[in-house]
Amino acid sequence: MATTTGTLTIKEVAAATGLSVHTLRYYERVGLIHAIDRADNSHRRYSEDDIGWINFLKKLRATGMSIHDMQTYAHLQRLGDSTLPQRVEMLKALQQQVEAHINELNEHLGLIRYKIEYYGAMIEAEALEAPA
Amino acid sequence: MATTTGTLTIKEVAAATGLSVHTLRYYERVGLIHAIDRADNSHRRYSEDDIGWINFLKKLRATGMSIHDMQTYAHLQRLGDSTLPQRVEMLKALQQQVEAHINELNEHLGLIRYKIEYYGAMIEAEALEAPA
DNA sequence: CCTTGACTTGGAGTGCACTCGAAGTTGTAG
DNA sequence: CTACAACTTCGAGTGCACTCCAAGTCAAGG
């Protein structure tokens, strides 16, 4: 649990995480990321741990979690281990949403595949009707 | 291919499809839905076929397709069978996106499940340290 | 000394997909 | 005749998640 001291610039973190520097500052501003360490010139210096957290945030976003809910989660995280039960509840709710979402996508995927097949057959049929 | 004549009000279609009346008008305005038949009093009268199309639109949206791309698709659809190849291409691209999305969600789901497990164990451990 | 470039801040602007408001028309019920 | 409900249009407003801008600071290079 060695809290690595910050060494990475915001640009480096942007490159490492795929978020823009704008988004990194935005995330910090809205409390998704804790107040980042500063160098003497007041520039941000991120640690490796920060990268880990940011990558986790990215995953939460990618599951469809809203910024608002992520703020709640980040806040609980900062409150420490006493909030573990609440965080587990949030994760369980998220798990169910994601599972439901995957199921829905799979259903729609079935229809898409069917249409590709069906339209493909129609195109074939037309090609036969009017051969070159 | 009997083009059923419109009998359903916008409210009924909203109830049937789960879209709001606002959204139904909006979709028509932006060209996702063709100009709907009107009753003598200029009220919209939807057909069963319209419901089918709207439900398909909902599925496209649910896969993450943008309104813009849906406009393209709807436009091609209205141009008739000659656009089948382009529509198949769009569907194939969509299929790949959805498959990729599902894979991503499954990966993140793995992490979520892991965290639920791990945090669950931490909570257990804490409960043992400080028994009631 | 001057320029360049990477950073800082606060606040404004953007794009998307709706969502709503205001004012008007029409048809039915009391 | 009046009230009401359901619809109509056009345009404005909303919420989300960024995304960008202007003006300023600071360190290093020429």
mmCIF file of C-alpha atoms (C1' of nucleotides) in Angstrom:
data_model
loop_
_atom_site.group_PDB
_atom_site.id
_atom_site.type_symbol
_atom_site.label_atom_id
_atom_site.label_comp_id
_atom_site.label_asym_id
_atom_site.label_seq_id
_atom_site.Cartn_x
_atom_site.Cartn_y
_atom_site.Cartn_z
ATOM 1 C CA MET A 1 0.000 0.000 0.000
ATOM 2 C CA ALA A 2 2.962 2.339 -0.545
ATOM 3 C CA THR A 3 1.321 5.551 -1.712
ATOM 4 C CA THR A 4 3.638 6.262 -4.593
ATOM 5 C CA THR A 5 4.563 9.903 -4.860
ATOM 6 C CA GLY A 6 3.482 11.637 -8.024
ATOM 7 C CA THR A 7 5.861 11.732 -10.921
ATOM 8 C CA LEU A 8 3.664 11.737 -14.004
ATOM 9 C CA THR A 9 2.487 14.852 -15.814
ATOM 10 C CA ILE A 10 -1.091 15.282 -16.890
ATOM 11 C CA LYS A 11 -0.060 14.741 -20.496
ATOM 12 C CA GLU A 12 1.582 11.453 -19.654
ATOM 13 C CA VAL A 13 -1.472 10.315 -17.762
ATOM 14 C CA ALA A 14 -3.650 11.288 -20.709
ATOM 15 C CA ALA A 15 -1.471 9.173 -22.968
ATOM 16 C CA ALA A 16 -1.460 6.305 -20.490
ATOM 17 C CA THR A 17 -5.201 6.257 -19.849
ATOM 18 C CA GLY A 18 -6.705 7.466 -23.092
ATOM 19 C CA LEU A 19 -8.572 10.291 -21.359
ATOM 20 C CA SER A 20 -7.894 13.829 -22.571
ATOM 21 C CA VAL A 21 -6.138 16.314 -20.317
ATOM 22 C CA HIS A 22 -9.421 18.236 -20.313
ATOM 23 C CA THR A 23 -11.271 15.211 -19.044
ATOM 24 C CA LEU A 24 -8.655 14.488 -16.396
ATOM 25 C CA ARG A 25 -9.047 17.991 -14.973
ATOM 26 C CA TYR A 26 -12.800 17.704 -15.277
ATOM 27 C CA TYR A 27 -12.835 14.414 -13.388
ATOM 28 C CA GLU A 28 -10.764 15.942 -10.623
ATOM 29 C CA ARG A 29 -12.971 19.016 -10.503
ATOM 30 C CA VAL A 30 -16.135 16.965 -10.036
ATOM 31 C CA GLY A 31 -14.553 14.734 -7.431
ATOM 32 C CA LEU A 32 -14.044 11.527 -9.378
ATOM 33 C CA ILE A 33 -10.329 11.854 -8.758
ATOM 34 C CA HIS A 34 -8.880 13.107 -5.471
ATOM 35 C CA ALA A 35 -6.929 16.374 -5.431
ATOM 36 C CA ILE A 36 -3.748 15.420 -7.280
ATOM 37 C CA ASP A 37 -0.311 16.223 -5.847
ATOM 38 C CA ARG A 38 1.363 19.296 -7.268
ATOM 39 C CA ALA A 39 4.942 20.005 -8.265
ATOM 40 C CA ASP A 40 6.568 23.270 -7.112
ATOM 41 C CA ASN A 41 5.240 25.024 -10.196
ATOM 42 C CA SER A 42 1.703 23.904 -9.257
ATOM 43 C CA HIS A 43 1.585 21.395 -12.100
ATOM 44 C CA ARG A 44 -0.160 18.136 -11.335
ATOM 45 C CA ARG A 45 1.957 15.090 -10.606
ATOM 46 C CA TYR A 46 0.135 11.806 -10.818
ATOM 47 C CA SER A 47 1.202 8.560 -9.186
ATOM 48 C CA GLU A 48 0.934 5.038 -10.581
ATOM 49 C CA ASP A 49 -1.902 4.468 -8.116
ATOM 50 C CA ASP A 50 -3.742 7.382 -9.691
ATOM 51 C CA ILE A 51 -3.431 5.687 -13.075
ATOM 52 C CA GLY A 52 -4.952 2.558 -11.597
ATOM 53 C CA TRP A 53 -7.883 4.461 -10.200
ATOM 54 C CA ILE A 54 -8.423 6.357 -13.447
ATOM 55 C CA ASN A 55 -8.417 3.127 -15.411
ATOM 56 C CA PHE A 56 -11.011 1.758 -13.033
ATOM 57 C CA LEU A 57 -13.114 4.877 -13.564
ATOM 58 C CA LYS A 58 -12.895 4.285 -17.290
ATOM 59 C CA LYS A 59 -14.254 0.804 -16.823
ATOM 60 C CA LEU A 60 -17.127 2.038 -14.708
ATOM 61 C CA ARG A 61 -17.969 4.601 -17.402
ATOM 62 C CA ALA A 62 -17.757 1.944 -20.091
ATOM 63 C CA THR A 63 -20.353 -0.122 -18.249
ATOM 64 C CA GLY A 64 -22.737 2.819 -18.544
ATOM 65 C CA MET A 65 -22.462 4.092 -14.992
ATOM 66 C CA SER A 66 -23.273 7.807 -14.843
ATOM 67 C CA ILE A 67 -20.830 10.413 -13.636
ATOM 68 C CA HIS A 68 -23.214 11.059 -10.775
ATOM 69 C CA ASP A 69 -23.060 7.464 -9.542
ATOM 70 C CA MET A 70 -19.326 7.419 -10.010
ATOM 71 C CA GLN A 71 -19.115 10.497 -7.786
ATOM 72 C CA THR A 72 -20.998 8.609 -5.124
ATOM 73 C CA TYR A 73 -18.675 5.641 -5.468
ATOM 74 C CA ALA A 74 -15.532 7.770 -5.400
ATOM 75 C CA HIS A 75 -16.806 9.549 -2.312
ATOM 76 C CA LEU A 76 -17.447 6.276 -0.515
ATOM 77 C CA GLN A 77 -14.013 5.045 -1.523
ATOM 78 C CA ARG A 78 -12.410 8.078 0.095
ATOM 79 C CA LEU A 79 -14.327 7.470 3.299
ATOM 80 C CA GLY A 80 -12.442 4.220 3.753
ATOM 81 C CA ASP A 81 -13.194 0.619 4.589
ATOM 82 C CA SER A 82 -16.293 1.401 6.598
ATOM 83 C CA THR A 83 -18.084 2.049 3.306
ATOM 84 C CA LEU A 84 -17.232 -1.326 1.798
ATOM 85 C CA PRO A 85 -20.763 -2.659 2.240
ATOM 86 C CA GLN A 86 -22.253 0.275 0.345
ATOM 87 C CA ARG A 87 -19.729 -0.077 -2.421
ATOM 88 C CA VAL A 88 -20.462 -3.768 -2.722
ATOM 89 C CA GLU A 89 -24.153 -2.926 -3.026
ATOM 90 C CA MET A 90 -23.390 -0.464 -5.805
ATOM 91 C CA LEU A 91 -21.267 -3.034 -7.582
ATOM 92 C CA LYS A 92 -23.974 -5.645 -7.280
ATOM 93 C CA ALA A 93 -26.530 -3.279 -8.769
ATOM 94 C CA LEU A 94 -24.098 -2.472 -11.551
ATOM 95 C CA GLN A 95 -23.468 -6.145 -12.151
ATOM 96 C CA GLN A 96 -27.173 -6.749 -12.674
ATOM 97 C CA GLN A 97 -27.503 -3.791 -15.012
ATOM 98 C CA VAL A 98 -24.559 -4.917 -17.082
ATOM 99 C CA GLU A 99 -25.860 -8.472 -17.256
ATOM 100 C CA ALA A 100 -29.242 -7.199 -18.378
ATOM 101 C CA HIS A 101 -27.577 -4.942 -20.910
ATOM 102 C CA ILE A 102 -25.533 -7.797 -22.332
ATOM 103 C CA ASN A 103 -28.657 -9.904 -22.651
ATOM 104 C CA GLU A 104 -30.422 -7.135 -24.491
ATOM 105 C CA LEU A 105 -27.494 -6.629 -26.829
ATOM 106 C CA ASN A 106 -27.371 -10.341 -27.543
ATOM 107 C CA GLU A 107 -31.025 -10.339 -28.469
ATOM 108 C CA HIS A 108 -30.608 -7.406 -30.801
ATOM 109 C CA LEU A 109 -27.525 -9.024 -32.242
ATOM 110 C CA GLY A 110 -29.676 -11.990 -33.162
ATOM 111 C CA LEU A 111 -32.010 -9.762 -35.118
ATOM 112 C CA ILE A 112 -29.127 -7.965 -36.827
ATOM 113 C CA ARG A 113 -27.634 -11.284 -37.907
ATOM 114 C CA TYR A 114 -31.008 -12.447 -39.149
ATOM 115 C CA LYS A 115 -31.455 -9.305 -41.224
ATOM 116 C CA ILE A 116 -27.981 -9.609 -42.697
ATOM 117 C CA GLU A 117 -28.835 -13.168 -43.734
ATOM 118 C CA TYR A 118 -32.242 -12.293 -45.052
ATOM 119 C CA TYR A 119 -31.192 -9.213 -46.983
ATOM 120 C CA GLY A 120 -28.166 -11.091 -48.246
ATOM 121 C CA ALA A 121 -30.485 -13.739 -49.699
ATOM 122 C CA MET A 122 -32.618 -11.046 -51.309
ATOM 123 C CA ILE A 123 -29.575 -9.540 -52.945
ATOM 124 C CA GLU A 124 -28.553 -12.985 -54.215
ATOM 125 C CA ALA A 125 -32.010 -13.559 -55.643
ATOM 126 C CA GLU A 126 -31.955 -10.232 -57.437
ATOM 127 C CA ALA A 127 -28.537 -10.952 -58.908
ATOM 128 C CA LEU A 128 -29.948 -14.167 -60.387
ATOM 129 C CA GLU A 129 -32.993 -12.444 -61.838
ATOM 130 C CA ALA A 130 -30.892 -9.906 -63.704
ATOM 131 C CA PRO A 131 -27.590 -11.580 -64.563
ATOM 132 C CA ALA A 132 -24.723 -9.635 -66.055
ATOM 133 C CA MET B 1 -47.012 -6.470 -47.963
ATOM 134 C CA ALA B 2 -50.499 -5.075 -47.388
ATOM 135 C CA THR B 3 -49.831 -1.523 -46.313
ATOM 136 C CA THR B 4 -52.249 -1.365 -43.444
ATOM 137 C CA THR B 5 -54.079 1.915 -43.230
ATOM 138 C CA GLY B 6 -53.485 3.930 -40.106
ATOM 139 C CA THR B 7 -55.825 3.443 -37.194
ATOM 140 C CA LEU B 8 -53.701 4.053 -34.129
ATOM 141 C CA THR B 9 -53.370 7.402 -32.376
ATOM 142 C CA ILE B 10 -50.003 8.748 -31.307
ATOM 143 C CA LYS B 11 -50.881 8.045 -27.706
ATOM 144 C CA GLU B 12 -51.616 4.428 -28.495
ATOM 145 C CA VAL B 13 -48.367 4.083 -30.360
ATOM 146 C CA ALA B 14 -46.526 5.642 -27.445
ATOM 147 C CA ALA B 15 -48.116 3.068 -25.150
ATOM 148 C CA ALA B 16 -47.355 0.254 -27.593
ATOM 149 C CA THR B 17 -43.735 1.159 -28.226
ATOM 150 C CA GLY B 18 -42.601 2.769 -25.008
ATOM 151 C CA LEU B 19 -41.524 5.935 -26.785
ATOM 152 C CA SER B 20 -43.087 9.206 -25.627
ATOM 153 C CA VAL B 21 -45.434 11.115 -27.927
ATOM 154 C CA HIS B 22 -42.775 13.815 -27.954
ATOM 155 C CA THR B 23 -40.180 11.371 -29.172
ATOM 156 C CA LEU B 24 -42.516 9.936 -31.811
ATOM 157 C CA ARG B 25 -43.041 13.390 -33.294
ATOM 158 C CA TYR B 26 -39.342 14.096 -32.976
ATOM 159 C CA TYR B 27 -38.434 10.900 -34.816
ATOM 160 C CA GLU B 28 -40.832 11.781 -37.601
ATOM 161 C CA ARG B 29 -39.488 15.329 -37.762
ATOM 162 C CA VAL B 30 -35.920 14.165 -38.196
ATOM 163 C CA GLY B 31 -36.841 11.553 -40.757
ATOM 164 C CA LEU B 32 -36.509 8.348 -38.781
ATOM 165 C CA ILE B 33 -40.207 7.695 -39.415
ATOM 166 C CA HIS B 34 -41.917 8.483 -42.711
ATOM 167 C CA ALA B 35 -44.655 11.141 -42.795
ATOM 168 C CA ILE B 36 -47.455 9.428 -40.913
ATOM 169 C CA ASP B 37 -51.001 9.294 -42.357
ATOM 170 C CA ARG B 38 -53.393 11.872 -40.994
ATOM 171 C CA ALA B 39 -57.044 11.663 -39.989
ATOM 172 C CA ASP B 40 -59.450 14.372 -41.172
ATOM 173 C CA ASN B 41 -58.597 16.455 -38.135
ATOM 174 C CA SER B 42 -54.900 16.261 -39.047
ATOM 175 C CA HIS B 43 -54.170 13.912 -36.175
ATOM 176 C CA ARG B 44 -51.636 11.191 -36.901
ATOM 177 C CA ARG B 45 -52.906 7.697 -37.579
ATOM 178 C CA TYR B 46 -50.299 4.978 -37.307
ATOM 179 C CA SER B 47 -50.485 1.550 -38.889
ATOM 180 C CA GLU B 48 -49.319 -1.746 -37.438
ATOM 181 C CA ASP B 49 -46.435 -1.611 -39.898
ATOM 182 C CA ASP B 50 -45.415 1.695 -38.369
ATOM 183 C CA ILE B 51 -45.291 0.044 -34.965
ATOM 184 C CA GLY B 52 -43.023 -2.618 -36.402
ATOM 185 C CA TRP B 53 -40.667 -0.047 -37.827
ATOM 186 C CA ILE B 54 -40.625 1.972 -34.623
ATOM 187 C CA ASN B 55 -39.825 -1.106 -32.595
ATOM 188 C CA PHE B 56 -36.957 -1.802 -34.946
ATOM 189 C CA LEU B 57 -35.725 1.757 -34.486
ATOM 190 C CA LYS B 58 -35.792 1.202 -30.745
ATOM 191 C CA LYS B 59 -33.569 -1.812 -31.146
ATOM 192 C CA LEU B 60 -31.116 0.076 -33.298
ATOM 193 C CA ARG B 61 -30.958 2.807 -30.660
ATOM 194 C CA ALA B 62 -30.493 0.229 -27.923
ATOM 195 C CA THR B 63 -27.442 -1.134 -29.718
ATOM 196 C CA GLY B 64 -25.914 2.317 -29.490
ATOM 197 C CA MET B 65 -26.492 3.423 -33.072
ATOM 198 C CA SER B 66 -26.654 7.215 -33.280
ATOM 199 C CA ILE B 67 -29.684 9.099 -34.519
ATOM 200 C CA HIS B 68 -27.540 10.280 -37.394
ATOM 201 C CA ASP B 69 -26.769 6.761 -38.574
ATOM 202 C CA MET B 70 -30.375 5.743 -38.101
ATOM 203 C CA GLN B 71 -31.357 8.619 -40.363
ATOM 204 C CA THR B 72 -29.047 7.238 -43.009
ATOM 205 C CA TYR B 73 -30.523 3.773 -42.596
ATOM 206 C CA ALA B 74 -34.107 5.027 -42.710
ATOM 207 C CA HIS B 75 -33.316 7.033 -45.798
ATOM 208 C CA LEU B 76 -31.866 3.995 -47.554
ATOM 209 C CA GLN B 77 -34.870 1.936 -46.536
ATOM 210 C CA ARG B 78 -37.185 4.440 -48.185
ATOM 211 C CA LEU B 79 -35.192 4.292 -51.395
ATOM 212 C CA GLY B 80 -36.172 0.675 -51.791
ATOM 213 C CA ASP B 81 -34.506 -2.650 -52.546
ATOM 214 C CA SER B 82 -31.709 -1.138 -54.583
ATOM 215 C CA THR B 83 -30.158 0.007 -51.309
ATOM 216 C CA LEU B 84 -30.113 -3.455 -49.748
ATOM 217 C CA PRO B 85 -26.351 -3.843 -50.164
ATOM 218 C CA GLN B 86 -25.663 -0.593 -48.335
ATOM 219 C CA ARG B 87 -28.033 -1.536 -45.563
ATOM 220 C CA VAL B 88 -26.362 -4.905 -45.192
ATOM 221 C CA GLU B 89 -23.023 -3.134 -44.910
ATOM 222 C CA MET B 90 -24.406 -0.910 -42.181
ATOM 223 C CA LEU B 91 -25.789 -3.899 -40.351
ATOM 224 C CA LYS B 92 -22.498 -5.746 -40.611
ATOM 225 C CA ALA B 93 -20.647 -2.766 -39.172
ATOM 226 C CA LEU B 94 -23.212 -2.572 -36.406
ATOM 227 C CA GLN B 95 -22.880 -6.266 -35.734
ATOM 228 C CA GLN B 96 -19.154 -5.892 -35.210
ATOM 229 C CA GLN B 97 -19.588 -2.920 -32.933
ATOM 230 C CA VAL B 98 -22.150 -4.721 -30.834
ATOM 231 C CA GLU B 99 -20.002 -7.821 -30.598
ATOM 232 C CA ALA B 100 -17.055 -5.713 -29.507
ATOM 233 C CA HIS B 101 -19.232 -3.914 -27.004
ATOM 234 C CA ILE B 102 -20.496 -7.167 -25.535
ATOM 235 C CA ASN B 103 -16.936 -8.411 -25.186
ATOM 236 C CA GLU B 104 -15.932 -5.249 -23.402
ATOM 237 C CA LEU B 105 -18.903 -5.459 -21.061
ATOM 238 C CA ASN B 106 -18.085 -9.076 -20.282
ATOM 239 C CA GLU B 107 -14.545 -8.122 -19.371
ATOM 240 C CA HIS B 108 -15.703 -5.361 -17.083
ATOM 241 C CA LEU B 109 -18.278 -7.691 -15.604
ATOM 242 C CA GLY B 110 -15.435 -9.993 -14.635
ATOM 243 C CA LEU B 111 -13.757 -7.199 -12.730
ATOM 244 C CA ILE B 112 -16.987 -6.183 -11.042
ATOM 245 C CA ARG B 113 -17.593 -9.743 -9.897
ATOM 246 C CA TYR B 114 -14.041 -9.983 -8.648
ATOM 247 C CA LYS B 115 -14.414 -6.792 -6.633
ATOM 248 C CA ILE B 116 -17.696 -7.945 -5.146
ATOM 249 C CA GLU B 117 -15.965 -11.149 -4.044
ATOM 250 C CA TYR B 118 -12.888 -9.417 -2.754
ATOM 251 C CA TYR B 119 -14.693 -6.673 -0.865
ATOM 252 C CA GLY B 120 -17.141 -9.243 0.437
ATOM 253 C CA ALA B 121 -14.219 -11.159 1.918
ATOM 254 C CA MET B 122 -12.844 -7.982 3.476
ATOM 255 C CA ILE B 123 -16.183 -7.295 5.111
ATOM 256 C CA GLU B 124 -16.280 -10.846 6.438
ATOM 257 C CA ALA B 125 -12.806 -10.484 7.867
ATOM 258 C CA GLU B 126 -13.705 -7.248 9.593
ATOM 259 C CA ALA B 127 -16.821 -8.788 11.083
ATOM 260 C CA LEU B 128 -14.633 -11.512 12.646
ATOM 261 C CA GLU B 129 -12.136 -9.039 14.052
ATOM 262 C CA ALA B 130 -14.801 -7.084 15.883
ATOM 263 C CA PRO B 131 -17.556 -9.555 16.792
ATOM 264 C CA ALA B 132 -20.807 -8.376 18.266
ATOM 265 C "C1'" DC C 1 15.926 39.380 -22.823
ATOM 266 C "C1'" DC C 2 12.618 37.017 -25.520
ATOM 267 C "C1'" DT C 3 10.257 33.209 -27.175
ATOM 268 C "C1'" DT C 4 8.325 28.734 -26.777
ATOM 269 C "C1'" DG C 5 5.754 25.301 -24.701
ATOM 270 C "C1'" DA C 6 3.610 22.926 -20.982
ATOM 271 C "C1'" DC C 7 0.997 23.787 -17.652
ATOM 272 C "C1'" DT C 8 -2.690 26.550 -14.562
ATOM 273 C "C1'" DT C 9 -7.648 28.537 -13.649
ATOM 274 C "C1'" DG C 10 -12.652 29.773 -14.236
ATOM 275 C "C1'" DG C 11 -16.061 29.830 -17.064
ATOM 276 C "C1'" DA C 12 -18.161 29.379 -21.518
ATOM 277 C "C1'" DG C 13 -19.405 26.444 -25.448
ATOM 278 C "C1'" DT C 14 -20.659 21.993 -27.852
ATOM 279 C "C1'" DG C 15 -23.246 17.933 -29.474
ATOM 280 C "C1'" DC C 16 -26.499 14.685 -28.581
ATOM 281 C "C1'" DA C 17 -31.071 13.140 -27.833
ATOM 282 C "C1'" DC C 18 -34.617 14.235 -26.291
ATOM 283 C "C1'" DT C 19 -38.343 17.083 -23.651
ATOM 284 C "C1'" DC C 20 -41.248 20.696 -22.932
ATOM 285 C "C1'" DG C 21 -44.036 25.091 -23.453
ATOM 286 C "C1'" DA C 22 -47.263 28.069 -25.712
ATOM 287 C "C1'" DA C 23 -50.816 28.852 -28.588
ATOM 288 C "C1'" DG C 24 -54.096 27.010 -31.634
ATOM 289 C "C1'" DT C 25 -57.678 23.444 -33.593
ATOM 290 C "C1'" DT C 26 -61.037 19.893 -33.290
ATOM 291 C "C1'" DG C 27 -64.500 16.667 -31.481
ATOM 292 C "C1'" DT C 28 -67.314 15.071 -27.815
ATOM 293 C "C1'" DA C 29 -69.926 15.421 -23.307
ATOM 294 C "C1'" DG C 30 -72.779 18.007 -20.211
ATOM 295 C "C1'" DC D 1 -72.927 27.227 -25.385
ATOM 296 C "C1'" DT D 2 -69.205 25.763 -22.697
ATOM 297 C "C1'" DA D 3 -65.804 22.966 -21.006
ATOM 298 C "C1'" DC D 4 -62.530 19.567 -21.665
ATOM 299 C "C1'" DA D 5 -59.336 16.364 -23.650
ATOM 300 C "C1'" DA D 6 -56.539 15.124 -27.338
ATOM 301 C "C1'" DC D 7 -54.234 16.450 -30.636
ATOM 302 C "C1'" DT D 8 -51.377 20.024 -33.775
ATOM 303 C "C1'" DT D 9 -46.943 23.142 -34.791
ATOM 304 C "C1'" DC D 10 -42.767 25.698 -33.932
ATOM 305 C "C1'" DG D 11 -39.281 26.781 -31.303
ATOM 306 C "C1'" DA D 12 -37.063 26.879 -26.984
ATOM 307 C "C1'" DG D 13 -35.189 24.439 -22.968
ATOM 308 C "C1'" DT D 14 -32.837 20.498 -20.514
ATOM 309 C "C1'" DG D 15 -29.296 17.251 -18.818
ATOM 310 C "C1'" DC D 16 -25.313 14.923 -19.635
ATOM 311 C "C1'" DA D 17 -20.515 14.574 -20.408
ATOM 312 C "C1'" DC D 18 -17.373 16.475 -21.961
ATOM 313 C "C1'" DT D 19 -14.498 20.117 -24.659
ATOM 314 C "C1'" DC D 20 -12.595 24.298 -25.358
ATOM 315 C "C1'" DC D 21 -11.099 29.193 -24.680
ATOM 316 C "C1'" DA D 22 -8.717 33.205 -22.683
ATOM 317 C "C1'" DA D 23 -5.525 34.868 -19.784
ATOM 318 C "C1'" DG D 24 -1.967 33.908 -16.776
ATOM 319 C "C1'" DT D 25 2.410 31.496 -14.701
ATOM 320 C "C1'" DC D 26 6.750 29.413 -15.075
ATOM 321 C "C1'" DA D 27 11.130 26.974 -16.762
ATOM 322 C "C1'" DA D 28 14.298 26.098 -20.361
ATOM 323 C "C1'" DG D 29 16.581 27.321 -24.808
ATOM 324 C "C1'" DG D 30 18.616 30.627 -28.162
#
